Each structure stands twice: as C-alpha cells, then as structure tokens.
C-alpha cells in the first residue's frame, strides 16, 4: 500500500511517500521545507508567518515527494494528513489541500492525530516492537509520557505542568544568542564541551503528583547566565557556553528519564519509545540506551529526520488508522484530543 503523508501542524511543511509492506513502513521519498530562517529573528514560531509560508510550500512539497518517489498521484492508495493539535492556520493548509486531492482522485483519506504520528515514527526504527510500550513524546510543544498497547493507542500517564522540554533548549539558546531552534545548536555545542557546568536538580512538587516542570529550568539558566559577566554575548566558541549547553543536555535527559524505571515496573512495559524533536538529542539517546539495557526494555528511537515533524511519521500512522467514510465534515482541530 502506498501512502502519501502530509504534515503542517507548526513550522515544518512536509510530504512523504511511504510504502507499507509486510516488514513495516518503508520510506520511498520525503520533502520537507523548514521555516527556521523566517522565525529565527523572533526566537519562536510566528503563527501568521508560518501559515502564509505553508500556503507557498504546500504544492512544492507534495510535488517533490511524488516526483522523488516516481509515483503518479493516481497510484497513491491513501492520503494521511495531520488533523491537529497545532497552529490552526498551519494545519489548515495541508489539511484542506489533502481533502481536495483525495476527492478529486477518489483516494482514501485518513486524518491523523499529530502525536500518533510521532508514535508512528518509531515504526521506522523497530517495526516489530513488543507492546506494552512506554512512549515519551517530547518536542517544542509536548512533554508527555504515555502507555501504549499498540501503534495507534496512547493513554496519558504524566506530562509537564508548564513548558515542554524543547522550550528549555529554545529559550536557553535565545538567552545565549545562539539562534533558533535551540535544540540542535545546544546539542552540537554540548558535544564540543570539555566539561559540564553541572546538572540542575529536578523540582519537587508539593502535591506529590508525578509530572515534569521545565519553566524553573529556564529561570535557573537565566540566573546562571546573568551571574557570569559577558556570557550572554560570548558566542558558540566560548568554553563556558559549551559547558552550560552540556549541563542543559545532561539535566533534561536525566529529568525526562527519571520516572521511567518505576513506571516500567508498575505497568509491566516491554519497550520504550522516545520520539518528537527533542528525541534527536544525543545525550537523551545515550542515557536512554543505557537505561533500556539496564531495565531489559526494547528501545525505539527514530532516526533524527523522523523525530522532528515530518510527513513520513504521518504516513506511518495513517497506514494503520481507518480511512474516513466522509471527509467533508471533518475539520482541522488546533486542540484535537486523543481518543483514549
Ligand atoms: O517535533 P518538533 O519538530 O516540533 C514540535 O512538534 O514541537 O520539535 C521541535 C523541538 C524544538 O524545541 C527543538 O529545539 C527541539 O525539538 N530539538 C532538539 C534537538 N533537535 C530539535 N532538542 C534537543 N536536542 C536536539 N538535538
Ligand atoms: Zn511534533
């Protein structure tokens, strides 16, 4: 089965052609247009600019993916598209285009929850993953841990109380004038660091409920930067900046993985999935590999190009989800909830 997967929930516009085979999903072609240059000067995504740029990119990414795969549109068996959550103007561009294309060509059409897409990305890494899994979905908008009984199922266990982990990277990079998005640059500099500036201790919650919080980490970074004269403008080659990036990497990885051993034991999980943009992080990947080995969990972390938002992950999830009987009344939904 040939699936065209489309993703435009935030600032990435992407289309991918994926062949669903007995051995799992196989990527045949992917096109992705980034908008980092557009949002960089603002230090974060500007929704109106993102939507306008998507309008320009929509046709290009679909055409590029089909051309690279050498697949005419009429050979596509289903079109899968992100329905939400996300920025509504961004979502609507590929969502509306996909409906029109599916209708014109009589192709089955599948709306996909963005987080089921991030989950589906892990099928490219380990298609025969044993379930039950713990799924840590961690990006610029999400830091959520789910229990999953299969590739189309997510049941929330815990989430951040405030910021997503990706924000800690983006905001720290901004405070250090390192550019946007922050995660990749912080990660690169962390790898260059000769030493770490030390890890920050995780917040404790009065109500005792399991969760994460990353807003305090942002403040801790701000205070640390302010306490060292000249650090803010020191730039990427300064060893102190690199050491701080390494400590951010180590801190976020440690915080994210801290609850896993106890929850894996409680739930009887057999595997651990980590996906979303922050799953690109080298230190998180390193610590997760060591932890999974220690706990005897099968680990599925997609390659970085499948971790950040992309059309292939939507195709992978869309291959397993039911096609809509009548696409017409189904709309993009900025706050789309998961059906648990
Ligand atoms: O999944 P994604 O592309 O978009 C959202 O749905 O948010 O994730 C983007 C986030 C950004 O916050 C970015 O800084 C972060 O993922 N990110 C990273 C790395 N690469 C991207 N964070 C840490 N380390 C990385 N290597
Ligand atoms: Zn995402």
Coordinates of C-alpha atoms and ligand atoms in Angstrom, one line a residue:
X1 CA 0.0 0.0 0.0
X2 CA 1.3 3.4 -1.0
X3 CA 0.6 6.2 1.5
X4 CA 1.2 9.9 1.0
X5 CA 1.8 11.5 4.4
X6 CA 1.4 15.2 5.0
X7 CA 2.4 17.3 8.0
X8 CA 2.0 21.1 8.5
X9 CA 0.9 21.5 12.2
X10 CA 3.6 24.0 13.1
X11 CA 6.5 25.4 11.1
X12 CA 7.5 22.4 9.0
X13 CA 5.8 21.7 5.7
X14 CA 6.4 18.1 4.7
X15 CA 5.2 15.4 2.4
X16 CA 6.4 11.8 2.2
X17 CA 5.7 8.7 0.2
X18 CA 5.8 5.6 2.3
X19 CA 5.2 2.0 1.1
X20 CA 3.5 0.0 3.8
X21 CA 4.9 -3.6 3.5
X22 CA 4.7 -6.8 5.5
X23 CA 8.1 -5.8 7.0
X24 CA 6.8 -2.4 8.1
X25 CA 6.8 1.1 6.6
X26 CA 9.5 1.9 4.0
X27 CA 10.2 5.5 3.2
X28 CA 10.4 6.0 -0.6
X29 CA 10.7 9.8 -0.7
X30 CA 10.4 12.8 1.6
X31 CA 10.2 16.5 1.0
X32 CA 10.4 19.0 3.9
X33 CA 10.7 22.7 3.8
X34 CA 11.8 24.4 7.0
X35 CA 10.9 27.9 8.0
X36 CA 13.7 28.4 10.5
X37 CA 15.1 31.4 8.6
X38 CA 11.6 33.1 8.9
X39 CA 11.0 32.6 12.6
X40 CA 14.6 32.8 13.7
X41 CA 14.7 36.6 14.2
X42 CA 11.7 36.3 16.5
X43 CA 13.1 33.4 18.6
X44 CA 10.0 31.3 18.1
X45 CA 7.3 30.4 15.6
X46 CA 5.1 33.3 14.5
X47 CA 1.7 31.6 13.6
X48 CA 0.6 34.1 10.8
X49 CA 4.0 33.9 9.1
X50 CA 4.0 30.1 9.3
X51 CA 0.6 29.8 7.7
X52 CA 1.5 32.2 4.9
X53 CA 4.7 30.3 4.2
X54 CA 2.8 26.9 4.2
X55 CA 0.5 28.3 1.5
X56 CA 3.5 28.7 -0.7
X57 CA 5.1 25.4 0.2
X58 CA 2.1 23.1 0.0
X59 CA 2.3 22.4 -3.7
X60 CA 6.1 22.2 -3.8
X61 CA 6.4 19.5 -1.1
X62 CA 3.7 17.3 -2.5
X63 CA 5.1 17.5 -6.0
X64 CA 8.6 16.9 -4.8
X65 CA 7.8 13.9 -2.7
X66 CA 5.8 12.3 -5.6
X67 CA 8.5 13.1 -8.1
X68 CA 11.3 11.7 -6.0
X69 CA 9.3 8.5 -5.4
X70 CA 8.4 8.4 -9.1
X71 CA 4.9 7.8 -8.1
X72 CA 2.0 9.4 -10.0
X73 CA -0.8 10.7 -7.7
X74 CA -3.3 8.2 -9.0
X75 CA -1.2 5.3 -7.8
X76 CA -1.4 6.6 -4.2
X77 CA -3.7 4.3 -2.1
X78 CA -4.3 6.7 0.8
X79 CA -3.5 10.2 1.8
X80 CA -2.8 10.7 5.5
X81 CA -2.7 14.2 7.0
X82 CA -2.2 15.8 10.4
X83 CA -5.6 16.9 11.8
X84 CA -4.2 18.5 15.0
X85 CA -3.2 19.6 17.5
X86 CA -1.2 22.6 16.2
X87 CA -1.5 26.1 14.8
X88 CA -4.8 26.3 13.1
X89 CA -3.6 28.3 10.1
X90 CA -0.7 26.0 9.5
X91 CA -2.9 22.9 9.9
X92 CA -5.5 24.1 7.5
X93 CA -3.1 24.5 4.5
X94 CA -2.2 20.8 4.0
X95 CA -5.4 19.6 5.6
X96 CA -7.6 21.4 3.0
X97 CA -5.3 20.5 0.1
X98 CA -5.3 16.9 1.1
X99 CA -9.1 16.7 1.2
X100 CA -9.3 18.3 -2.3
X101 CA -6.7 16.0 -3.7
X102 CA -8.3 12.9 -2.2
X103 CA -11.7 13.9 -3.5
X104 CA -10.5 14.7 -7.0
X105 CA -8.6 11.4 -7.4
X106 CA -11.0 9.2 -5.3
X107 CA -8.2 8.3 -2.9
X108 CA -8.9 7.1 0.7
X109 CA -8.2 9.9 3.2
X110 CA -7.1 9.5 6.8
X111 CA -6.9 12.3 9.4
X112 CA -4.1 11.7 11.9
X113 CA -3.5 13.0 15.4
X114 CA -0.1 14.6 15.5
X115 CA 1.1 12.6 18.5
X116 CA 0.0 9.3 16.9
X117 CA 2.3 10.5 14.1
X118 CA 5.3 10.9 16.5
X119 CA 4.5 7.4 17.8
X120 CA 4.3 6.0 14.2
X121 CA 7.8 7.4 13.5
X122 CA 9.2 4.7 15.8
X123 CA 7.9 2.0 13.4
X124 CA 10.7 3.0 11.0
X125 CA 13.2 2.1 13.8
X126 CA 11.6 -1.1 15.2
X127 CA 8.6 -2.3 13.2
X128 CA 8.1 -5.4 15.3
X129 CA 8.3 -3.6 18.7
X130 CA 6.8 -5.7 21.6
X131 CA 4.0 -3.9 23.4
X132 CA 3.0 -2.7 26.0
X133 CA 5.3 0.3 25.5
X134 CA 6.0 3.5 27.4
X135 CA 6.0 6.3 24.9
X136 CA 7.9 9.5 25.8
X137 CA 6.8 12.2 23.3
X138 CA 8.9 15.2 23.7
X139 CA 9.1 18.3 21.5
X140 CA 8.7 22.0 21.4
X141 CA 5.1 21.7 22.4
X142 CA 4.8 18.4 24.2
X143 CA 6.5 16.5 27.1
X144 CA 4.1 13.6 27.7
X145 CA 4.6 10.1 28.8
X146 CA 2.0 7.5 27.6
X147 CA 1.2 3.9 28.0
X148 CA 0.7 2.3 24.6
X149 CA -0.9 -1.0 23.8
X150 CA -0.2 -0.8 20.1
X151 CA 0.8 1.6 17.3
X152 CA -2.5 3.5 17.3
X153 CA -3.0 3.7 21.0
X154 CA -1.8 6.3 23.6
X155 CA -3.0 6.7 27.2
X156 CA -1.6 9.5 29.2
X157 CA 0.5 8.7 32.3
X158 CA 2.1 12.1 33.0
X159 CA 3.0 15.3 31.4
X160 CA 4.8 18.6 32.0
X161 CA 3.0 21.1 34.3
X162 CA 4.2 24.1 32.2
X163 CA 6.8 24.3 29.4
X164 CA 7.8 21.5 27.1
X165 CA 11.4 20.3 27.3
X166 CA 12.1 21.7 23.8
X167 CA 11.3 25.2 25.2
X168 CA 14.2 24.9 27.7
X169 CA 16.5 24.4 24.7
X170 CA 15.0 27.1 22.6
X171 CA 14.8 29.7 25.4
X172 CA 18.3 29.0 26.6
X173 CA 19.7 29.3 23.1
X174 CA 17.9 32.6 22.8
X175 CA 19.3 33.9 26.0
X176 CA 22.8 32.9 24.8
X177 CA 22.2 34.4 21.3
X178 CA 22.8 31.1 19.6
X179 CA 19.9 31.2 17.2
X180 CA 16.6 29.2 16.6
X181 CA 15.7 26.4 17.0
X182 CA 17.8 26.0 20.1
X183 CA 17.9 22.2 20.5
X184 CA 20.2 21.4 17.6
X185 CA 22.7 24.1 18.4
X186 CA 22.8 23.4 22.1
X187 CA 23.3 19.7 21.4
X188 CA 26.2 20.5 19.0
X189 CA 27.9 22.8 21.4
X190 CA 27.4 20.3 24.3
X191 CA 29.3 17.7 22.3
X192 CA 32.2 20.1 22.0
X193 CA 32.4 20.9 25.7
X194 CA 35.5 19.8 27.6
X195 CA 33.5 19.7 30.8
X196 CA 30.0 20.2 32.1
X197 CA 28.8 23.1 34.2
X198 CA 27.0 20.6 36.4
X199 CA 23.4 19.3 36.4
X200 CA 20.5 21.1 37.9
X201 CA 18.3 19.2 40.4
X202 CA 14.8 18.4 39.5
X203 CA 11.9 20.3 41.1
X204 CA 9.9 18.6 43.8
X205 CA 6.1 19.1 43.8
X206 CA 4.2 19.8 47.0
X207 CA 1.2 17.7 45.8
X208 CA 3.4 14.7 45.2
X209 CA 1.8 14.1 41.8
X210 CA 4.1 12.7 39.1
X211 CA 4.9 15.2 36.4
X212 CA 7.7 17.3 35.0
X213 CA 8.3 21.1 35.0
X214 CA 10.7 22.9 32.8
X215 CA 9.9 26.5 33.4
X216 CA 12.1 26.6 36.5
X217 CA 15.0 25.3 34.5
X218 CA 14.6 28.2 32.1
X219 CA 14.8 30.6 35.1
X220 CA 17.8 28.7 36.5
X221 CA 19.6 29.1 33.1
X222 CA 18.7 32.8 33.1
X223 CA 20.2 33.3 36.6
X224 CA 23.3 31.3 35.7
X225 CA 23.9 33.3 32.5
X226 CA 23.3 36.6 34.3
X227 CA 25.8 35.6 37.1
X228 CA 28.7 35.3 34.6
X229 CA 29.8 38.6 33.1
X230 CA 29.9 38.6 29.3
X231 CA 28.4 35.1 29.0
X232 CA 25.2 36.2 27.2
X233 CA 27.2 37.6 24.3
X234 CA 30.2 35.2 24.5
X235 CA 29.0 33.1 21.5
X236 CA 29.3 29.4 20.5
X237 CA 33.1 29.1 20.8
X238 CA 33.3 30.1 24.4
X239 CA 34.1 27.1 26.6
X240 CA 31.7 28.4 29.3
X241 CA 28.8 28.5 26.8
X242 CA 29.7 25.0 25.7
X243 CA 29.9 23.7 29.3
X244 CA 26.4 25.2 30.0
X245 CA 25.0 23.6 26.9
X246 CA 26.4 20.3 28.1
X247 CA 24.8 20.7 31.5
X248 CA 21.5 21.5 29.9
X249 CA 21.7 18.4 27.8
X250 CA 22.5 16.2 30.8
X251 CA 19.9 17.8 33.0
X252 CA 17.0 17.5 30.5
X253 CA 17.9 13.9 29.7
X254 CA 18.2 12.9 33.4
X255 CA 14.9 14.6 34.3
X256 CA 13.0 13.1 31.4
X257 CA 14.2 9.5 32.1
X258 CA 13.9 9.7 35.9
X259 CA 10.3 8.3 36.2
X260 CA 10.8 5.5 33.6
X261 CA 12.2 2.7 35.8
X262 CA 9.3 2.9 38.4
X263 CA 6.6 3.3 35.7
X264 CA 8.0 0.5 33.6
X265 CA 7.9 -1.8 36.5
X266 CA 4.3 -0.7 37.6
X267 CA 2.9 -1.1 34.0
X268 CA 4.9 -4.2 33.0
X269 CA 6.1 -2.4 29.9
X270 CA 8.3 -4.4 27.5
X271 CA 9.5 -1.4 25.4
X272 CA 10.3 2.3 25.5
X273 CA 9.6 4.6 22.6
X274 CA 11.1 8.2 22.5
X275 CA 10.0 10.5 19.7
X276 CA 9.5 14.1 18.9
X277 CA 12.1 16.8 18.1
X278 CA 13.9 16.5 21.5
X279 CA 14.4 12.8 20.8
X280 CA 17.2 14.0 18.4
X281 CA 19.2 14.9 21.5
X282 CA 22.4 13.0 21.7
X283 CA 22.6 12.9 25.4
X284 CA 19.0 11.7 25.8
X285 CA 19.6 9.0 23.2
X286 CA 22.8 7.9 25.1
X287 CA 21.1 7.8 28.5
X288 CA 18.0 6.1 27.1
X289 CA 20.1 3.4 25.5
X290 CA 21.9 2.7 28.8
X291 CA 18.6 2.8 30.8
X292 CA 16.7 0.5 28.4
X293 CA 19.6 -2.0 28.5
X294 CA 19.6 -2.0 32.3
X295 CA 15.8 -2.4 32.5
X296 CA 15.6 -5.0 29.7
X297 CA 13.3 -2.8 27.6
X298 CA 13.4 -2.8 23.8
X299 CA 14.2 0.8 22.8
X300 CA 12.7 2.5 19.7
X301 CA 14.0 6.0 19.0
X302 CA 13.6 7.0 15.3
X303 CA 16.5 8.5 13.4
X304 CA 16.6 12.3 13.8
X305 CA 14.9 13.0 10.4
X306 CA 11.8 11.0 11.7
X307 CA 11.9 12.6 15.2
X308 CA 11.2 16.2 14.2
X309 CA 7.9 16.9 12.5
X310 CA 7.7 15.2 9.1
X311 CA 5.3 13.6 6.6
X312 CA 6.7 10.1 6.9
X313 CA 5.5 9.7 10.5
X314 CA 2.0 10.8 9.5
X315 CA 2.1 8.2 6.6
X316 CA 3.3 5.5 9.0
X317 CA 0.4 6.2 11.5
X318 CA -2.1 6.8 8.7
X319 CA -1.3 3.3 7.2
X320 CA -2.8 1.7 10.3
X321 CA -5.7 4.0 11.0
X322 CA -9.2 3.8 9.4
X323 CA -9.9 6.0 6.4
X324 CA -12.7 8.5 6.8
X325 CA -16.0 7.5 5.3
X326 CA -16.9 11.1 4.6
X327 CA -14.0 13.6 4.8
X328 CA -16.2 16.6 4.2
X329 CA -17.5 17.3 7.8
X330 CA -14.1 16.5 9.4
X331 CA -12.1 19.7 10.1
X332 CA -8.6 20.5 11.4
X333 CA -8.6 21.0 15.1
X334 CA -6.0 23.1 16.9
X335 CA -6.8 21.3 20.2
X336 CA -7.5 17.8 18.9
X337 CA -7.7 15.4 21.8
X338 CA -6.6 11.8 21.6
X339 CA -9.2 9.1 21.9
X340 CA -8.0 7.1 24.8
Ligands
LIG1 O1 8.7 17.7 17.0 P1 9.3 19.1 16.6 O2 10.0 19.2 15.3 O3 8.1 20.1 16.6 C1 7.1 20.2 17.6 O4 6.1 19.5 17.4 O5 7.4 21.0 18.5 O6 10.2 19.5 17.8 C2 10.9 20.7 17.8 C3 11.7 20.9 19.1 C4 12.3 22.3 19.3 O7 12.1 22.7 20.6 C5 13.8 21.9 19.1 O8 14.7 22.8 19.7 C6 13.9 20.5 19.6 O9 12.7 19.9 19.2 N1 15.1 19.8 19.1 C7 16.1 19.4 20.0 C8 17.1 18.8 19.2 N2 16.6 18.9 17.8 C9 15.4 19.5 17.9 N3 16.2 19.5 21.3 C10 17.3 18.9 21.9 N4 18.3 18.4 21.2 C11 18.2 18.3 19.8 N5 19.2 17.7 19.1
LIG2 ZN1 5.7 17.4 16.7

